[in-house]
Amino acid sequence: MKIITIVGARPQFIKAATVSRILRNYPGIIEHIVHTGQHYDDNMSAVFFSELDLPQPSINLNVGSGSHGKQTGQMIEKIEEILSKEKPDWVLVYGDTNSTLAGALAAAKLHIKVAHVEAGLRSYNKHMPEEINRIVADHISDILFVPTQHALDILKSEGLEKNSLLVGDVMFDSFRYFAAKSSDEHLPEIIRKENMEFYLATVHRAENTDNTERLKNLFTAFSMLDKTVIIPLHPRTRKMIKNLKISDNIKIIEPLGYLSMIAALKKCEKVLTDSGGLQKEAFFMKKPCLTLRSETEWVETLIDGWNYVVNDNIDLILETIKLPVPAKQESFYGDGNAAEKIVKFFTSMINR
Ligand code: UD1
């Protein structure tokens, strides 16, 4: 069986590393990794391949940045060429980025089977490019690997139950595996040197970075917090904050590799983020999270007060950060063997 995995952005490298490590154990399966080039800076891409032991991509499409149409269109054209030549049995896509959409569309149009990992998430906010990407990917895929019961219920309500397989969250598998490998030596220098109490923050979503008012509100709230705020900053956001005054308690650093991010997460007091993945990693690490968006797809994290949707509301951010760490936590994201279950599905399809 031949599988072509399409990746392009940070969270996909992290999830694909975990599935790919297990796929490699099965001689009956050949996997080729295609990198769209959506993320291209070394600290957004290369570092993940080296430190997560993800096999180097067979092909890098070098698509790079651009408007959504241009970026996605170029990807589809180039992926179609590869798929026509390689004729894989399956195309495996992850999450909700433009790379996910392009991989799924190119394959479906060629009648190649599509497998979508992290299916069934919805924010019900179509202003997010990610929402459009995942709805389309879910509806044109042949198998949907579903992370949570909530996501499965959503897929059922959209009539997609027969293609859905509840396997648990691959991100949880990845987190468990790499948290065991991450230690203080991976800490960013600023944290190692100064040994301070800090909040860990990230901001990169288009809805925040492309809206000057929201971006200003977020950085004003950070400046009013009672501790240092360490922000490993996405290059997109770095470009957009050029004209903002950044107060002294905000420390902007380069984007971190995964082991460094986990090390920083272990040491931080709380997390403020608009990332999907980091909301859950905070939950796994039992760190309270403030989500800098108007909604979250990961609704389970809200239970018992591990995560609060605070949007760009300065007063709400300042109030919520003071809340105590919750006393209990339920488990929602599977047993850490989601990748095994995904691979089992593929092995069961060999010779069928
Ligand atoms: C993408 C995904 C988002 C995911 C995120 C993870 C889409 C629509 N969004 O958002 O779902 O959570 O990845 O990080 O696919 N840039 C660089 N260097 C890089 C990569 C990007 O400078 O290595 C800059 C470029 O100016 C680019 C901008 O960041 O235009 C945005 O990058 P893009 O890949 O479009 O989306 P992300 O914001 O990273």
mmCIF file of C-alpha atoms in Angstrom, residues 16-333:
data_model
loop_
_atom_site.group_PDB
_atom_site.id
_atom_site.type_symbol
_atom_site.label_atom_id
_atom_site.label_comp_id
_atom_site.label_asym_id
_atom_site.label_seq_id
_atom_site.Cartn_x
_atom_site.Cartn_y
_atom_site.Cartn_z
ATOM 1 C CA ALA A 16 2.663 13.381 11.186
ATOM 2 C CA ALA A 17 5.831 12.551 13.153
ATOM 3 C CA THR A 18 3.791 10.366 15.489
ATOM 4 C CA VAL A 19 1.773 8.551 12.826
ATOM 5 C CA SER A 20 4.775 8.175 10.537
ATOM 6 C CA ARG A 21 6.917 6.599 13.290
ATOM 7 C CA ILE A 22 4.357 3.816 13.593
ATOM 8 C CA LEU A 23 3.684 3.479 9.851
ATOM 9 C CA ARG A 24 7.392 2.767 9.353
ATOM 10 C CA ASN A 25 7.032 -0.460 11.343
ATOM 11 C CA TYR A 26 4.833 -1.982 8.662
ATOM 12 C CA PRO A 27 6.787 -3.235 5.634
ATOM 13 C CA GLY A 28 3.528 -3.570 3.672
ATOM 14 C CA ILE A 29 3.093 0.204 3.731
ATOM 15 C CA ILE A 30 5.235 2.746 1.907
ATOM 16 C CA GLU A 31 4.788 6.355 2.974
ATOM 17 C CA HIS A 32 6.088 9.358 1.058
ATOM 18 C CA ILE A 33 5.951 12.751 2.741
ATOM 19 C CA VAL A 34 5.202 15.796 0.610
ATOM 20 C CA HIS A 35 5.894 19.218 2.158
ATOM 21 C CA THR A 36 3.900 21.994 0.503
ATOM 22 C CA GLY A 37 6.358 24.636 1.726
ATOM 23 C CA GLN A 38 3.581 26.622 3.462
ATOM 24 C CA HIS A 39 5.915 27.056 6.433
ATOM 25 C CA TYR A 40 9.452 27.592 5.196
ATOM 26 C CA ASP A 41 11.509 29.397 7.858
ATOM 27 C CA ASP A 42 13.908 26.960 9.560
ATOM 28 C CA ASN A 43 12.364 27.560 12.965
ATOM 29 C CA MET A 44 8.868 26.973 11.548
ATOM 30 C CA SER A 45 9.779 23.871 9.564
ATOM 31 C CA ALA A 46 13.271 22.275 9.438
ATOM 32 C CA VAL A 47 13.637 22.109 13.232
ATOM 33 C CA PHE A 48 10.528 19.922 13.468
ATOM 34 C CA PHE A 49 11.820 17.402 10.946
ATOM 35 C CA SER A 50 15.167 17.058 12.705
ATOM 36 C CA GLU A 51 14.039 16.994 16.322
ATOM 37 C CA LEU A 52 10.864 14.930 15.862
ATOM 38 C CA ASP A 53 12.555 12.344 13.673
ATOM 39 C CA LEU A 54 10.066 12.933 10.876
ATOM 40 C CA PRO A 55 11.533 11.532 7.643
ATOM 41 C CA GLN A 56 12.676 14.266 5.281
ATOM 42 C CA PRO A 57 10.000 15.005 2.696
ATOM 43 C CA SER A 58 10.480 13.208 -0.618
ATOM 44 C CA ILE A 59 9.340 16.420 -2.270
ATOM 45 C CA ASN A 60 9.086 20.047 -1.164
ATOM 46 C CA LEU A 61 6.697 22.064 -3.316
ATOM 47 C CA ASN A 62 8.152 25.363 -2.042
ATOM 48 C CA VAL A 63 4.830 27.118 -2.390
ATOM 49 C CA GLY A 64 5.561 29.651 0.366
ATOM 50 C CA SER A 65 3.367 32.620 1.274
ATOM 51 C CA GLY A 66 0.632 34.251 -0.745
ATOM 52 C CA SER A 67 -3.065 34.999 -0.701
ATOM 53 C CA HIS A 68 -5.246 32.015 0.180
ATOM 54 C CA GLY A 69 -6.300 31.422 -3.421
ATOM 55 C CA LYS A 70 -2.787 31.690 -4.759
ATOM 56 C CA GLN A 71 -1.221 29.565 -2.031
ATOM 57 C CA THR A 72 -3.890 26.852 -2.191
ATOM 58 C CA GLY A 73 -4.119 26.937 -5.997
ATOM 59 C CA GLN A 74 -0.374 26.449 -6.448
ATOM 60 C CA MET A 75 -0.438 23.585 -3.991
ATOM 61 C CA ILE A 76 -3.313 21.831 -5.770
ATOM 62 C CA GLU A 77 -1.591 22.098 -9.137
ATOM 63 C CA LYS A 78 1.684 20.678 -7.840
ATOM 64 C CA ILE A 79 0.096 17.966 -5.693
ATOM 65 C CA GLU A 80 -2.026 16.826 -8.643
ATOM 66 C CA GLU A 81 1.124 16.317 -10.701
ATOM 67 C CA ILE A 82 2.726 14.207 -7.979
ATOM 68 C CA LEU A 83 -0.370 12.131 -7.351
ATOM 69 C CA SER A 84 -0.882 11.473 -11.060
ATOM 70 C CA LYS A 85 2.662 10.155 -11.254
ATOM 71 C CA GLU A 86 2.858 8.265 -7.962
ATOM 72 C CA LYS A 87 -0.678 6.838 -7.944
ATOM 73 C CA PRO A 88 -0.905 6.281 -4.182
ATOM 74 C CA ASP A 89 -3.686 4.229 -2.621
ATOM 75 C CA TRP A 90 -4.309 6.904 -0.015
ATOM 76 C CA VAL A 91 -3.565 10.561 0.611
ATOM 77 C CA LEU A 92 -3.231 11.406 4.292
ATOM 78 C CA VAL A 93 -3.943 14.978 5.421
ATOM 79 C CA TYR A 94 -3.927 16.593 8.858
ATOM 80 C CA GLY A 95 -5.899 19.364 10.529
ATOM 81 C CA ASP A 96 -7.251 22.463 8.834
ATOM 82 C CA THR A 97 -4.595 24.420 6.987
ATOM 83 C CA ASN A 98 -4.461 25.411 3.342
ATOM 84 C CA SER A 99 -2.142 22.403 2.859
ATOM 85 C CA THR A 100 -4.905 20.126 4.197
ATOM 86 C CA LEU A 101 -7.445 21.575 1.789
ATOM 87 C CA ALA A 102 -5.111 21.387 -1.209
ATOM 88 C CA GLY A 103 -4.082 17.783 -0.499
ATOM 89 C CA ALA A 104 -7.649 16.618 0.010
ATOM 90 C CA LEU A 105 -9.014 18.398 -3.076
ATOM 91 C CA ALA A 106 -6.232 17.294 -5.416
ATOM 92 C CA ALA A 107 -6.653 13.663 -4.326
ATOM 93 C CA ALA A 108 -10.457 13.592 -4.358
ATOM 94 C CA LYS A 109 -10.548 14.986 -7.911
ATOM 95 C CA LEU A 110 -8.251 12.180 -9.033
ATOM 96 C CA HIS A 111 -10.459 9.615 -7.230
ATOM 97 C CA ILE A 112 -7.663 8.782 -4.835
ATOM 98 C CA LYS A 113 -8.848 7.934 -1.339
ATOM 99 C CA VAL A 114 -8.419 10.658 1.265
ATOM 100 C CA ALA A 115 -7.840 10.124 4.993
ATOM 101 C CA HIS A 116 -8.319 13.128 7.280
ATOM 102 C CA VAL A 117 -6.731 13.176 10.729
ATOM 103 C CA GLU A 118 -8.381 15.509 13.280
ATOM 104 C CA ALA A 119 -11.784 15.448 11.624
ATOM 105 C CA GLY A 120 -15.018 16.890 13.011
ATOM 106 C CA LEU A 121 -13.758 20.115 14.564
ATOM 107 C CA ARG A 122 -15.945 23.165 14.117
ATOM 108 C CA SER A 123 -15.801 26.744 15.364
ATOM 109 C CA TYR A 124 -18.926 27.696 13.386
ATOM 110 C CA ASN A 125 -17.051 30.825 12.366
ATOM 111 C CA LYS A 126 -16.602 30.925 8.601
ATOM 112 C CA HIS A 127 -14.401 34.013 8.837
ATOM 113 C CA MET A 128 -11.633 31.631 9.847
ATOM 114 C CA PRO A 129 -9.878 30.104 6.836
ATOM 115 C CA GLU A 130 -9.361 26.988 8.965
ATOM 116 C CA GLU A 131 -13.130 26.456 9.351
ATOM 117 C CA ILE A 132 -13.622 26.374 5.582
ATOM 118 C CA ASN A 133 -10.628 24.080 5.121
ATOM 119 C CA ARG A 134 -11.807 21.489 7.629
ATOM 120 C CA ILE A 135 -15.436 21.436 6.495
ATOM 121 C CA VAL A 136 -14.368 20.767 2.913
ATOM 122 C CA ALA A 137 -11.717 18.229 3.948
ATOM 123 C CA ASP A 138 -14.218 16.322 6.108
ATOM 124 C CA HIS A 139 -16.855 16.197 3.407
ATOM 125 C CA ILE A 140 -14.585 14.910 0.639
ATOM 126 C CA SER A 141 -12.594 12.386 2.694
ATOM 127 C CA ASP A 142 -13.131 8.639 2.595
ATOM 128 C CA ILE A 143 -12.089 8.047 6.184
ATOM 129 C CA LEU A 144 -12.288 10.529 9.027
ATOM 130 C CA PHE A 145 -10.048 9.919 12.035
ATOM 131 C CA VAL A 146 -11.891 11.631 14.855
ATOM 132 C CA PRO A 147 -10.199 12.921 18.037
ATOM 133 C CA THR A 148 -13.135 13.259 20.478
ATOM 134 C CA GLN A 149 -16.717 12.197 21.123
ATOM 135 C CA HIS A 150 -17.797 15.810 20.597
ATOM 136 C CA ALA A 151 -16.201 15.845 17.128
ATOM 137 C CA LEU A 152 -17.885 12.522 16.339
ATOM 138 C CA ASP A 153 -21.273 13.974 17.333
ATOM 139 C CA ILE A 154 -20.668 16.875 14.946
ATOM 140 C CA LEU A 155 -19.807 14.513 12.095
ATOM 141 C CA LYS A 156 -22.941 12.467 12.836
ATOM 142 C CA SER A 157 -25.042 15.627 12.643
ATOM 143 C CA GLU A 158 -23.523 16.329 9.210
ATOM 144 C CA GLY A 159 -24.318 12.819 7.968
ATOM 145 C CA LEU A 160 -20.684 11.678 7.973
ATOM 146 C CA GLU A 161 -20.908 8.952 10.609
ATOM 147 C CA LYS A 162 -20.340 6.002 8.301
ATOM 148 C CA ASN A 163 -16.889 7.311 7.308
ATOM 149 C CA SER A 164 -15.866 8.231 10.855
ATOM 150 C CA LEU A 165 -13.581 6.387 13.226
ATOM 151 C CA LEU A 166 -13.123 7.666 16.764
ATOM 152 C CA VAL A 167 -9.423 7.053 17.452
ATOM 153 C CA GLY A 168 -8.525 9.776 19.987
ATOM 154 C CA ASP A 169 -6.278 12.739 19.513
ATOM 155 C CA VAL A 170 -2.945 12.261 17.722
ATOM 156 C CA MET A 171 -1.773 15.496 19.357
ATOM 157 C CA PHE A 172 -2.144 13.777 22.733
ATOM 158 C CA ASP A 173 0.024 10.885 21.500
ATOM 159 C CA SER A 174 2.628 13.362 20.230
ATOM 160 C CA PHE A 175 2.542 15.343 23.433
ATOM 161 C CA ARG A 176 3.066 12.273 25.628
ATOM 162 C CA TYR A 177 5.905 10.951 23.515
ATOM 163 C CA PHE A 178 7.819 14.201 23.173
ATOM 164 C CA ALA A 179 7.125 15.501 26.705
ATOM 165 C CA ALA A 180 9.108 12.497 27.931
ATOM 166 C CA LYS A 181 12.030 13.653 25.759
ATOM 167 C CA SER A 182 11.824 17.351 26.599
ATOM 168 C CA SER A 183 13.899 18.633 29.533
ATOM 169 C CA ASP A 184 15.327 21.858 30.977
ATOM 170 C CA GLU A 185 18.127 21.736 28.435
ATOM 171 C CA HIS A 186 15.519 22.552 25.777
ATOM 172 C CA LEU A 187 14.389 25.699 27.597
ATOM 173 C CA PRO A 188 14.812 28.924 25.660
ATOM 174 C CA GLU A 189 17.841 30.837 26.973
ATOM 175 C CA ILE A 190 15.815 33.688 28.432
ATOM 176 C CA ILE A 191 13.925 31.307 30.738
ATOM 177 C CA ARG A 192 16.989 29.268 31.662
ATOM 178 C CA LYS A 193 19.039 32.363 32.505
ATOM 179 C CA GLU A 194 16.512 34.397 34.422
ATOM 180 C CA ASN A 195 14.546 31.668 36.202
ATOM 181 C CA MET A 196 11.491 33.935 36.450
ATOM 182 C CA GLU A 197 7.777 33.298 36.797
ATOM 183 C CA PHE A 198 6.122 33.894 33.454
ATOM 184 C CA TYR A 199 3.082 33.456 31.256
ATOM 185 C CA LEU A 200 3.569 31.803 27.876
ATOM 186 C CA ALA A 201 1.709 33.463 24.999
ATOM 187 C CA THR A 202 1.336 32.936 21.263
ATOM 188 C CA VAL A 203 -0.593 34.951 18.668
ATOM 189 C CA HIS A 204 -0.746 34.032 14.995
ATOM 190 C CA ARG A 205 -4.346 33.605 13.793
ATOM 191 C CA ALA A 206 -5.375 35.788 10.881
ATOM 192 C CA GLU A 207 -8.392 37.018 12.880
ATOM 193 C CA ASN A 208 -5.944 38.590 15.395
ATOM 194 C CA THR A 209 -2.930 39.498 13.290
ATOM 195 C CA ASP A 210 -4.917 41.099 10.476
ATOM 196 C CA ASN A 211 -6.964 43.289 12.803
ATOM 197 C CA THR A 212 -4.989 46.219 14.235
ATOM 198 C CA GLU A 213 -7.528 46.893 16.977
ATOM 199 C CA ARG A 214 -7.515 43.320 18.261
ATOM 200 C CA LEU A 215 -3.738 43.066 18.117
ATOM 201 C CA LYS A 216 -3.452 46.307 20.057
ATOM 202 C CA ASN A 217 -5.905 45.063 22.697
ATOM 203 C CA LEU A 218 -3.985 41.816 23.155
ATOM 204 C CA PHE A 219 -0.627 43.529 23.599
ATOM 205 C CA THR A 220 -2.199 46.118 25.940
ATOM 206 C CA ALA A 221 -3.595 43.279 28.072
ATOM 207 C CA PHE A 222 -0.205 41.524 28.092
ATOM 208 C CA SER A 223 1.457 44.754 29.220
ATOM 209 C CA MET A 224 -0.925 44.956 32.205
ATOM 210 C CA LEU A 225 -0.297 41.398 33.452
ATOM 211 C CA ASP A 226 1.500 40.842 36.755
ATOM 212 C CA LYS A 227 4.294 38.681 35.328
ATOM 213 C CA THR A 228 6.652 38.513 32.395
ATOM 214 C CA VAL A 229 4.953 37.366 29.194
ATOM 215 C CA ILE A 230 7.152 35.259 26.934
ATOM 216 C CA ILE A 231 5.953 35.195 23.328
ATOM 217 C CA PRO A 232 7.592 32.907 20.773
ATOM 218 C CA LEU A 233 6.325 34.944 17.881
ATOM 219 C CA HIS A 234 5.067 33.710 14.522
ATOM 220 C CA PRO A 235 6.741 35.649 11.663
ATOM 221 C CA ARG A 236 3.309 36.823 10.466
ATOM 222 C CA THR A 237 2.640 38.532 13.813
ATOM 223 C CA ARG A 238 6.143 39.993 14.019
ATOM 224 C CA LYS A 239 5.464 41.850 10.768
ATOM 225 C CA MET A 240 2.154 43.187 12.084
ATOM 226 C CA ILE A 241 3.339 44.529 15.474
ATOM 227 C CA LYS A 242 6.056 46.785 14.074
ATOM 228 C CA ASN A 243 4.106 49.906 15.010
ATOM 229 C CA LEU A 244 2.965 48.750 18.446
ATOM 230 C CA LYS A 245 4.711 49.904 21.605
ATOM 231 C CA ILE A 246 5.844 46.772 23.447
ATOM 232 C CA SER A 247 6.119 47.148 27.223
ATOM 233 C CA ASP A 248 9.097 45.836 29.219
ATOM 234 C CA ASN A 249 7.346 42.816 30.726
ATOM 235 C CA ILE A 250 6.741 41.384 27.221
ATOM 236 C CA LYS A 251 9.649 39.321 25.898
ATOM 237 C CA ILE A 252 9.374 38.459 22.239
ATOM 238 C CA ILE A 253 11.487 35.520 21.142
ATOM 239 C CA GLU A 254 11.847 33.483 17.945
ATOM 240 C CA PRO A 255 9.360 30.639 17.285
ATOM 241 C CA LEU A 256 10.387 27.551 19.288
ATOM 242 C CA GLY A 257 10.863 23.946 18.241
ATOM 243 C CA TYR A 258 8.481 21.440 19.809
ATOM 244 C CA LEU A 259 10.798 20.185 22.572
ATOM 245 C CA SER A 260 11.557 23.782 23.613
ATOM 246 C CA MET A 261 7.883 24.691 23.518
ATOM 247 C CA ILE A 262 7.044 21.784 25.822
ATOM 248 C CA ALA A 263 9.930 22.719 28.147
ATOM 249 C CA ALA A 264 8.627 26.301 28.325
ATOM 250 C CA LEU A 265 5.087 25.059 28.906
ATOM 251 C CA LYS A 266 6.272 22.930 31.831
ATOM 252 C CA LYS A 267 7.794 26.002 33.504
ATOM 253 C CA CYS A 268 5.121 28.614 32.805
ATOM 254 C CA GLU A 269 2.318 29.678 35.154
ATOM 255 C CA LYS A 270 -0.432 30.040 32.558
ATOM 256 C CA VAL A 271 -0.927 30.153 28.812
ATOM 257 C CA LEU A 272 -2.523 32.842 26.622
ATOM 258 C CA THR A 273 -3.001 31.784 23.033
ATOM 259 C CA ASP A 274 -5.047 31.799 19.845
ATOM 260 C CA SER A 275 -3.532 28.474 18.747
ATOM 261 C CA GLY A 276 -5.667 25.339 18.647
ATOM 262 C CA GLY A 277 -2.839 22.972 19.506
ATOM 263 C CA LEU A 278 -1.472 24.996 22.403
ATOM 264 C CA GLN A 279 -4.878 25.156 24.114
ATOM 265 C CA LYS A 280 -4.763 21.387 24.341
ATOM 266 C CA GLU A 281 -1.091 21.140 25.224
ATOM 267 C CA ALA A 282 -1.780 23.511 28.132
ATOM 268 C CA PHE A 283 -4.621 21.191 29.168
ATOM 269 C CA PHE A 284 -2.380 18.100 28.928
ATOM 270 C CA MET A 285 0.283 19.878 31.017
ATOM 271 C CA LYS A 286 -2.400 21.012 33.511
ATOM 272 C CA LYS A 287 -1.708 24.701 32.927
ATOM 273 C CA PRO A 288 -4.719 27.037 32.827
ATOM 274 C CA CYS A 289 -5.272 28.625 29.425
ATOM 275 C CA LEU A 290 -6.844 31.867 28.217
ATOM 276 C CA THR A 291 -7.978 31.596 24.597
ATOM 277 C CA LEU A 292 -7.595 34.853 22.684
ATOM 278 C CA ARG A 293 -10.467 34.143 20.296
ATOM 279 C CA SER A 294 -14.246 34.441 20.280
ATOM 280 C CA GLU A 295 -14.755 30.650 20.368
ATOM 281 C CA THR A 296 -12.879 27.383 20.592
ATOM 282 C CA GLU A 297 -13.231 24.073 18.787
ATOM 283 C CA TRP A 298 -11.729 22.248 21.764
ATOM 284 C CA VAL A 299 -14.781 22.670 23.983
ATOM 285 C CA GLU A 300 -13.707 19.901 26.391
ATOM 286 C CA THR A 301 -10.901 22.115 27.689
ATOM 287 C CA LEU A 302 -13.516 24.570 29.022
ATOM 288 C CA ILE A 303 -14.898 21.992 31.473
ATOM 289 C CA ASP A 304 -13.743 22.559 35.079
ATOM 290 C CA GLY A 305 -12.177 25.894 34.078
ATOM 291 C CA TRP A 306 -8.939 24.758 32.401
ATOM 292 C CA ASN A 307 -9.581 27.064 29.473
ATOM 293 C CA TYR A 308 -11.500 30.335 29.150
ATOM 294 C CA VAL A 309 -12.466 32.026 25.909
ATOM 295 C CA VAL A 310 -11.501 35.645 26.657
ATOM 296 C CA ASN A 311 -11.324 37.025 23.112
ATOM 297 C CA ASP A 312 -9.434 40.370 22.967
ATOM 298 C CA ASN A 313 -11.318 41.696 25.990
ATOM 299 C CA ILE A 314 -8.712 43.413 28.175
ATOM 300 C CA ASP A 315 -10.815 43.432 31.388
ATOM 301 C CA LEU A 316 -11.759 39.782 30.953
ATOM 302 C CA ILE A 317 -8.129 38.792 30.389
ATOM 303 C CA LEU A 318 -7.040 40.644 33.541
ATOM 304 C CA GLU A 319 -9.843 39.068 35.624
ATOM 305 C CA THR A 320 -9.440 35.530 34.248
ATOM 306 C CA ILE A 321 -5.680 35.380 34.748
ATOM 307 C CA LYS A 322 -6.311 35.698 38.514
ATOM 308 C CA LEU A 323 -8.461 32.547 38.729
ATOM 309 C CA PRO A 324 -6.999 29.628 40.699
ATOM 310 C CA VAL A 325 -5.701 26.481 39.026
ATOM 311 C CA PRO A 326 -8.633 24.014 38.791
ATOM 312 C CA ALA A 327 -8.527 21.072 41.189
ATOM 313 C CA LYS A 328 -9.642 18.300 38.851
ATOM 314 C CA GLN A 329 -9.434 17.285 35.236
ATOM 315 C CA GLU A 330 -11.292 14.726 33.157
ATOM 316 C CA SER A 331 -9.784 12.919 30.207
ATOM 317 C CA PHE A 332 -11.259 13.488 26.746
ATOM 318 C CA TYR A 333 -8.524 12.920 24.220
#
